[in-house]
Short mmCIF file of C-alpha atoms in Angstrom, two decimals:
data_model
loop_
_atom_site.label_atom_id
_atom_site.label_comp_id
_atom_site.label_asym_id
_atom_site.label_seq_id
_atom_site.Cartn_x
_atom_site.Cartn_y
_atom_site.Cartn_z
CA MET A 1 -1.80 1.08 15.33
CA ALA A 2 -1.65 0.69 19.11
CA ARG A 3 -3.98 -1.74 20.82
CA ILE A 4 -5.38 -1.92 24.34
CA ASP A 5 -3.11 -4.30 26.22
CA LYS A 6 -4.29 -4.22 29.86
CA ILE A 7 -7.00 -2.63 32.03
CA GLU A 8 -6.53 -2.22 35.78
CA VAL A 9 -9.02 -0.85 38.32
CA VAL A 10 -7.96 0.43 41.76
CA ILE A 11 -10.21 1.61 44.60
CA ALA A 12 -8.48 3.89 47.12
CA ASP A 13 -10.19 5.00 50.34
CA VAL A 14 -8.88 8.49 51.03
CA PRO A 15 -9.88 10.41 54.20
CA THR A 16 -11.51 13.83 53.88
CA ILE A 17 -10.28 16.93 55.71
CA ARG A 18 -13.56 17.08 57.68
CA GLN A 19 -16.91 15.38 57.65
CA HIS A 20 -18.88 16.28 54.52
CA VAL A 21 -22.60 16.27 55.35
CA LEU A 22 -25.01 15.69 52.46
CA ALA A 23 -28.71 14.98 52.55
CA MET A 24 -28.14 11.29 51.74
CA ALA A 25 -24.83 10.56 53.48
CA THR A 26 -22.12 11.90 55.77
CA MET A 27 -18.65 11.34 54.33
CA THR A 28 -15.40 11.04 56.23
CA THR A 29 -13.61 9.18 53.42
CA GLN A 30 -13.96 9.14 49.64
CA ALA A 31 -13.59 5.96 47.61
CA ILE A 32 -11.54 7.08 44.60
CA VAL A 33 -11.91 4.66 41.66
CA LEU A 34 -9.10 4.83 39.11
CA VAL A 35 -8.95 2.94 35.81
CA PHE A 36 -5.56 2.43 34.14
CA VAL A 37 -5.60 1.51 30.44
CA ARG A 38 -2.25 0.31 29.06
CA ARG A 39 -1.54 0.30 25.35
CA ASP A 40 0.88 -2.11 23.65
CA ASP A 41 3.15 0.85 22.86
CA GLY A 42 3.71 1.31 26.60
CA ILE A 43 1.55 4.39 27.13
CA VAL A 44 -0.79 4.22 30.13
CA GLY A 45 -3.87 6.44 30.39
CA VAL A 46 -5.91 6.91 33.54
CA GLY A 47 -9.56 7.77 34.19
CA GLU A 48 -11.74 8.12 37.27
CA ALA A 49 -15.17 6.75 38.20
CA THR A 50 -15.71 8.14 41.66
CA THR A 51 -19.22 8.38 43.09
CA ILE A 52 -20.64 9.50 46.45
CA GLY A 53 -21.72 7.50 49.48
CA GLY A 54 -21.64 3.98 48.06
CA LEU A 55 -25.14 3.42 46.67
CA ALA A 56 -26.70 6.31 48.61
CA TYR A 57 -26.34 8.72 45.68
CA GLY A 58 -26.87 6.62 42.56
CA GLU A 59 -27.04 3.14 41.11
CA GLU A 60 -23.28 2.65 40.70
CA SER A 61 -20.93 1.89 43.58
CA PRO A 62 -17.11 1.81 43.66
CA GLU A 63 -17.18 -1.97 43.99
CA GLY A 64 -19.72 -2.29 41.17
CA VAL A 65 -17.62 -0.13 38.84
CA LYS A 66 -14.55 -2.29 39.45
CA LEU A 67 -16.49 -5.52 38.94
CA ALA A 68 -18.19 -4.30 35.76
CA ILE A 69 -14.96 -3.13 34.13
CA GLU A 70 -12.94 -6.21 35.04
CA THR A 71 -15.68 -8.72 34.21
CA TYR A 72 -17.52 -7.18 31.25
CA PHE A 73 -15.64 -4.18 29.81
CA ALA A 74 -12.11 -5.60 29.65
CA PRO A 75 -12.87 -8.73 27.56
CA LEU A 76 -14.56 -6.51 24.95
CA LEU A 77 -11.79 -3.90 24.80
CA LEU A 78 -8.56 -5.88 25.03
CA GLY A 79 -6.88 -5.99 21.63
CA THR A 80 -8.98 -3.20 20.11
CA ASN A 81 -7.64 0.03 18.58
CA ALA A 82 -6.44 2.26 21.43
CA ASP A 83 -6.34 5.37 19.23
CA ARG A 84 -10.11 5.49 18.74
CA PRO A 85 -11.97 6.29 21.98
CA ALA A 86 -15.21 6.92 20.07
CA ALA A 87 -15.16 3.44 18.56
CA ALA A 88 -14.42 1.88 21.96
CA MET A 89 -17.33 3.73 23.55
CA ALA A 90 -19.67 2.79 20.69
CA LEU A 91 -18.78 -0.85 21.31
CA LEU A 92 -19.46 -0.55 25.04
CA ASP A 93 -22.72 1.32 24.48
CA ARG A 94 -23.91 -1.36 22.05
CA LEU A 95 -23.14 -4.29 24.34
CA ILE A 96 -23.41 -2.89 27.88
CA VAL A 97 -26.46 -1.12 29.29
CA GLY A 98 -25.96 1.86 31.63
CA ASN A 99 -22.81 1.89 33.81
CA ARG A 100 -22.21 5.55 32.98
CA PHE A 101 -19.51 6.13 35.61
CA ALA A 102 -17.52 3.08 34.54
CA LYS A 103 -17.77 4.09 30.88
CA CYS A 104 -16.63 7.62 31.70
CA ALA A 105 -13.49 6.32 33.41
CA VAL A 106 -12.55 4.10 30.48
CA GLU A 107 -13.17 6.86 27.94
CA THR A 108 -11.12 9.34 29.98
CA ALA A 109 -8.23 6.88 30.21
CA LEU A 110 -8.28 6.34 26.44
CA PHE A 111 -8.26 10.10 25.80
CA ASP A 112 -5.48 10.60 28.34
CA ALA A 113 -3.36 7.99 26.56
CA LEU A 114 -4.16 9.45 23.13
CA GLY A 115 -3.17 12.90 24.36
CA GLN A 116 0.14 11.53 25.59
CA ARG A 117 0.77 9.88 22.21
CA THR A 118 -0.08 13.04 20.22
CA GLU A 119 1.51 15.32 22.86
CA LEU A 120 -1.71 17.34 23.08
CA PRO A 121 -3.70 18.32 26.19
CA LEU A 122 -7.11 16.71 26.47
CA SER A 123 -8.82 20.07 25.93
CA GLU A 124 -7.16 20.31 22.49
CA LEU A 125 -8.45 16.86 21.56
CA LEU A 126 -11.92 18.11 22.55
CA GLY A 127 -11.77 21.11 20.22
CA GLY A 128 -9.42 23.53 21.93
CA ARG A 129 -9.76 25.39 25.21
CA ARG A 130 -11.42 28.79 25.48
CA CYS A 131 -9.70 29.63 28.75
CA ASP A 132 -6.81 28.54 30.95
CA ALA A 133 -8.57 28.81 34.33
CA LEU A 134 -12.05 28.19 35.73
CA PRO A 135 -13.82 29.81 38.70
CA VAL A 136 -14.37 27.28 41.48
CA ALA A 137 -17.00 27.19 44.22
CA TRP A 138 -16.42 25.57 47.63
CA THR A 139 -19.08 23.51 49.37
CA LEU A 140 -19.80 24.35 53.01
CA ALA A 141 -21.01 21.04 54.38
CA SER A 142 -19.92 20.63 57.98
CA GLY A 143 -23.56 21.02 59.02
CA GLU A 144 -22.63 23.65 61.63
CA THR A 145 -23.43 27.32 60.92
CA ALA A 146 -20.55 28.90 62.83
CA ARG A 147 -18.04 26.41 61.47
CA ASP A 148 -19.26 26.94 57.90
CA ILE A 149 -18.91 30.73 58.25
CA GLU A 150 -15.42 30.35 59.70
CA GLU A 151 -14.45 28.02 56.87
CA GLY A 152 -15.85 30.41 54.27
CA GLU A 153 -13.93 33.34 55.76
CA ALA A 154 -10.73 31.33 55.52
CA MET A 155 -11.40 30.58 51.84
CA LEU A 156 -11.99 34.26 51.07
CA ALA A 157 -8.87 35.32 52.96
CA ALA A 158 -6.77 32.80 51.02
CA ARG A 159 -8.36 33.96 47.72
CA ARG A 160 -9.27 30.36 47.01
CA HIS A 161 -13.08 30.55 46.71
CA ASN A 162 -15.67 33.35 46.59
CA MET A 163 -18.62 31.14 45.68
CA PHE A 164 -20.11 28.91 48.36
CA LYS A 165 -22.59 26.08 47.95
CA ILE A 166 -24.35 24.87 51.10
CA LYS A 167 -25.58 21.31 51.42
CA ILE A 168 -29.05 21.04 52.97
CA GLY A 169 -31.96 18.59 53.07
CA LYS A 170 -31.05 16.49 56.08
CA ARG A 171 -32.89 18.69 58.59
CA GLY A 172 -36.30 20.35 58.55
CA VAL A 173 -36.95 23.04 55.93
CA ALA A 174 -37.15 25.94 58.39
CA GLU A 175 -33.99 24.87 60.24
CA ASP A 176 -32.03 24.36 57.03
CA CYS A 177 -33.13 27.70 55.60
CA ALA A 178 -32.24 29.54 58.82
CA HIS A 179 -28.78 27.95 58.60
CA VAL A 180 -28.38 29.15 55.00
CA ALA A 181 -29.74 32.62 55.74
CA ALA A 182 -27.18 33.15 58.50
CA ILE A 183 -24.35 32.20 56.15
CA ALA A 184 -25.76 34.38 53.35
CA ARG A 185 -25.85 37.37 55.72
CA ALA A 186 -22.26 36.75 56.77
CA PHE A 187 -21.03 36.85 53.17
CA GLU A 188 -23.41 39.42 51.70
CA GLY A 189 -21.64 41.49 49.06
CA ARG A 190 -18.47 39.39 49.30
CA ALA A 191 -19.41 35.95 48.00
CA SER A 192 -22.14 34.19 46.05
CA VAL A 193 -24.22 31.70 48.06
CA ARG A 194 -26.02 28.72 46.53
CA VAL A 195 -27.67 25.61 48.01
CA ASP A 196 -27.96 21.95 47.05
CA VAL A 197 -30.93 19.95 48.33
CA ASN A 198 -29.98 16.68 46.58
CA GLN A 199 -33.63 15.89 45.72
CA HIS A 200 -34.70 15.70 49.37
CA TRP A 201 -37.70 18.06 49.31
CA THR A 202 -41.25 17.36 48.28
CA ARG A 203 -42.94 19.87 46.00
CA THR A 204 -44.66 21.48 49.00
CA GLN A 205 -41.42 21.70 50.96
CA ALA A 206 -39.68 23.16 47.91
CA VAL A 207 -42.21 25.98 47.56
CA ASP A 208 -41.76 26.85 51.23
CA GLY A 209 -37.99 26.45 51.22
CA ILE A 210 -37.25 28.31 48.00
CA ALA A 211 -39.37 31.25 49.12
CA ARG A 212 -37.31 31.44 52.31
CA LEU A 213 -34.00 31.06 50.46
CA GLN A 214 -34.89 33.62 47.82
CA GLU A 215 -35.71 36.10 50.58
CA ALA A 216 -32.30 35.36 52.14
CA GLY A 217 -30.56 36.29 48.89
CA VAL A 218 -29.65 32.81 47.65
CA ALA A 219 -28.97 32.95 43.92
CA LEU A 220 -29.15 29.30 42.89
CA ILE A 221 -31.10 26.25 44.12
CA GLU A 222 -29.77 22.85 43.00
CA GLN A 223 -32.12 19.89 42.48
CA PRO A 224 -34.67 20.74 45.19
CA ILE A 225 -37.02 17.86 44.26
CA GLY A 226 -36.73 14.44 42.64
CA GLY A 227 -34.82 14.32 39.40
CA GLN A 228 -37.61 12.57 37.53
CA ASP A 229 -40.22 15.20 38.45
CA VAL A 230 -39.97 17.25 35.27
CA ALA A 231 -43.34 18.94 35.78
CA GLY A 232 -42.44 19.89 39.34
CA MET A 233 -39.11 21.38 38.31
CA ARG A 234 -40.81 23.38 35.56
CA ALA A 235 -43.37 24.72 38.06
CA LEU A 236 -40.58 25.87 40.39
CA CYS A 237 -38.75 27.58 37.53
CA GLU A 238 -41.92 29.46 36.58
CA ARG A 239 -42.79 30.41 40.15
CA PHE A 240 -39.48 31.76 41.46
CA ASP A 241 -36.94 34.35 40.31
CA CYS A 242 -33.85 32.60 41.66
CA ALA A 243 -32.28 30.07 39.33
CA ILE A 244 -33.28 26.39 39.61
CA MET A 245 -30.58 23.91 38.62
CA ALA A 246 -30.95 20.31 37.47
CA ASP A 247 -28.27 17.89 38.66
CA GLU A 248 -29.28 14.32 39.50
CA ALA A 249 -31.95 14.69 36.82
CA LEU A 250 -29.26 14.81 34.13
CA THR A 251 -28.01 11.36 33.16
CA GLY A 252 -26.93 12.12 29.60
CA PRO A 253 -28.18 13.80 26.41
CA ALA A 254 -31.69 12.28 26.43
CA SER A 255 -32.51 13.61 29.90
CA ALA A 256 -30.94 16.97 29.04
CA TRP A 257 -33.18 17.22 25.99
CA ARG A 258 -36.23 16.35 28.09
CA PHE A 259 -35.49 19.07 30.66
CA ALA A 260 -34.51 21.66 28.07
CA THR A 261 -37.63 21.25 25.95
CA ALA A 262 -39.86 21.27 29.05
CA GLY A 263 -38.27 24.44 30.43
CA ALA A 264 -37.68 22.49 33.65
CA ALA A 265 -34.31 24.00 34.60
CA ASP A 266 -32.65 27.41 34.41
CA VAL A 267 -29.19 25.85 34.83
CA PHE A 268 -27.65 22.46 34.05
CA SER A 269 -24.98 20.98 36.33
CA ILE A 270 -22.61 19.15 34.00
CA LYS A 271 -20.92 16.06 35.41
CA ILE A 272 -18.85 13.94 33.07
CA ALA A 273 -19.40 10.69 34.98
CA GLN A 274 -23.11 11.24 35.50
CA SER A 275 -23.49 12.05 31.80
CA GLY A 276 -21.72 8.84 30.76
CA GLY A 277 -18.40 10.29 29.66
CA LEU A 278 -16.68 13.26 28.07
CA ALA A 279 -18.40 12.97 24.69
CA ALA A 280 -21.82 12.55 26.27
CA ALA A 281 -21.24 15.50 28.63
CA ALA A 282 -20.23 17.63 25.62
CA LYS A 283 -23.59 16.78 24.04
CA VAL A 284 -25.39 17.84 27.23
CA CYS A 285 -23.53 21.17 27.06
CA ALA A 286 -24.54 21.60 23.41
CA ILE A 287 -28.20 20.93 24.20
CA ALA A 288 -28.09 23.49 27.02
CA GLU A 289 -26.43 26.08 24.80
CA ALA A 290 -29.01 25.61 22.04
CA ALA A 291 -31.88 25.86 24.55
CA HIS A 292 -30.38 28.93 26.32
CA VAL A 293 -29.97 27.00 29.57
CA ALA A 294 -27.03 28.26 31.66
CA LEU A 295 -24.19 25.90 32.62
CA TYR A 296 -22.41 25.00 35.84
CA GLY A 297 -19.45 22.63 36.05
CA GLY A 298 -20.39 19.99 38.60
CA THR A 299 -18.39 17.39 40.51
CA MET A 300 -18.79 13.93 41.99
CA LEU A 301 -16.12 14.93 44.52
CA GLU A 302 -13.51 13.28 42.32
CA GLY A 303 -9.82 13.39 43.03
CA GLY A 304 -7.27 14.97 40.71
CA ILE A 305 -7.89 12.74 37.68
CA GLY A 306 -11.65 13.24 37.37
CA THR A 307 -11.27 16.91 38.26
CA ALA A 308 -8.64 17.47 35.56
CA ALA A 309 -10.78 15.66 32.98
CA SER A 310 -13.80 17.78 33.85
CA ALA A 311 -11.75 20.97 33.70
CA HIS A 312 -10.48 20.16 30.21
CA LEU A 313 -14.04 19.62 28.96
CA PHE A 314 -15.44 22.72 30.65
CA ALA A 315 -12.64 24.87 29.25
CA ALA A 316 -13.27 23.56 25.72
CA GLY A 317 -17.07 23.87 25.77
CA PRO A 318 -19.61 26.68 26.14
CA PRO A 319 -18.91 29.16 28.96
CA MET A 320 -19.77 27.98 32.48
CA GLU A 321 -21.95 30.98 33.38
CA TRP A 322 -22.35 29.86 37.00
CA GLY A 323 -18.74 28.75 37.40
CA THR A 324 -17.65 25.27 38.46
CA GLU A 325 -17.45 23.14 41.57
CA LEU A 326 -14.17 21.37 40.88
CA PHE A 327 -12.88 21.41 44.44
CA GLY A 328 -12.84 17.63 44.99
CA PRO A 329 -9.07 17.24 45.47
CA LEU A 330 -9.12 19.97 48.12
CA LEU A 331 -11.58 17.95 50.21
CA LEU A 332 -9.14 15.03 50.41
CA ALA A 333 -6.67 14.87 53.28
CA GLU A 334 -4.06 13.19 51.05
CA GLU A 335 -2.89 14.04 47.53
CA LEU A 336 -2.69 11.21 44.97
CA LEU A 337 -1.11 13.18 42.13
CA GLU A 338 2.62 13.58 41.57
CA GLU A 339 1.98 17.33 41.34
CA PRO A 340 -1.30 18.75 42.71
CA LEU A 341 -3.70 20.81 40.65
CA HIS A 342 -3.19 24.55 41.17
CA TYR A 343 -5.89 26.76 42.75
CA ARG A 344 -5.31 30.51 43.07
CA ASP A 345 -7.23 33.78 42.81
CA PHE A 346 -10.54 31.89 43.11
CA MET A 347 -9.70 29.81 40.02
CA LEU A 348 -8.53 26.33 39.07
CA GLN A 349 -5.60 26.52 36.64
CA LEU A 350 -5.88 24.02 33.79
CA PRO A 351 -2.99 21.57 33.44
CA ALA A 352 -0.92 22.27 30.32
CA GLY A 353 0.78 18.92 29.72
CA PRO A 354 -0.28 16.19 27.27
CA GLY A 355 -3.44 14.21 27.95
CA LEU A 356 -4.84 15.10 31.34
CA GLY A 357 -1.59 16.87 32.20
CA VAL A 358 -1.46 15.18 35.61
CA ARG A 359 -0.09 11.84 36.77
CA ILE A 360 -0.89 9.51 39.65
CA ASP A 361 1.79 8.83 42.26
CA ARG A 362 1.51 5.04 42.43
CA ALA A 363 3.38 4.86 45.74
CA ARG A 364 0.92 7.23 47.42
CA LEU A 365 -2.00 5.44 45.78
CA GLY A 366 -0.73 2.18 47.22
CA ARG A 367 -1.06 3.53 50.76
CA PHE A 368 -4.85 3.83 50.37
CA ALA A 369 -5.64 1.15 47.79
CA ARG A 370 -7.84 -1.73 48.86
CA ASN A 371 -6.30 -5.18 48.75
#
């Protein structure tokens, strides 16, 4: 039996290829949080706990994740059975409240190491993959209409993405919707256009904005109002024909059950970190499937490790009817993997090697790691 021998957490500040404008923050760098779990048989697994905009998006920050794992997680896990991720997570869930992103990174690292030991890809440990590639959307978030259209055209020409999600919510409703409508017209018949409001509309603004967006041909509206407003989300689902997606509202199986039973979302955005880990995200998928809620593979703009982990889960679970958004590594100006993930023909190709099937280049990581 192998035991957990060491846990290391590294924060790396990696520049983005352009500014990424969200309703709550404008990003020019991404703080990639990597967790390395070493077993006493020498195998090292890695997981990721990346979030967005410090504390602007949620209650966990890169610095908080590192502190929690080093101070509270590690003393509990060192010396325990490294071959049993479920037992490790049960221990953490019993003794540590919340900290979903940190827990996800540790669980992913344990599964990665177990996959290396058994010589099986992570997707096989999760039940076996249904597919070897996943459709991937690209987020247009420069904040400039002409630049977003130009960027989208380049993605289509390269056959990299034919689904575009537009980040809005920072400007007025009419201005944001005019921006989206212009992009939707530019890609009509050639690409699917969706929007993400990141909870920044009131109910009244949402009624106005969704009516405008639906008229413009937008197919999917992500989290237009606050994630805790279940009644408001249900009202929007009942009022409009375009699909309404829950994202920030979903923090694990309990919240998924609440939204599914209330009919408060047409689509669930599945994020492994936001759900609290791979096993918890799989439960969210199962709840959605049972309730006939469609699925979309979401992202926290992770680098290659979190993206690979998400891809393995999405490929092993129910079909992602609305595709995925696993473009995080492509937003980074520098690659941290020894071999990058492969994107072609509008799809992300799943890694085939054991565990995650990807490995961190420690020399490159060292260039961006915080002291």
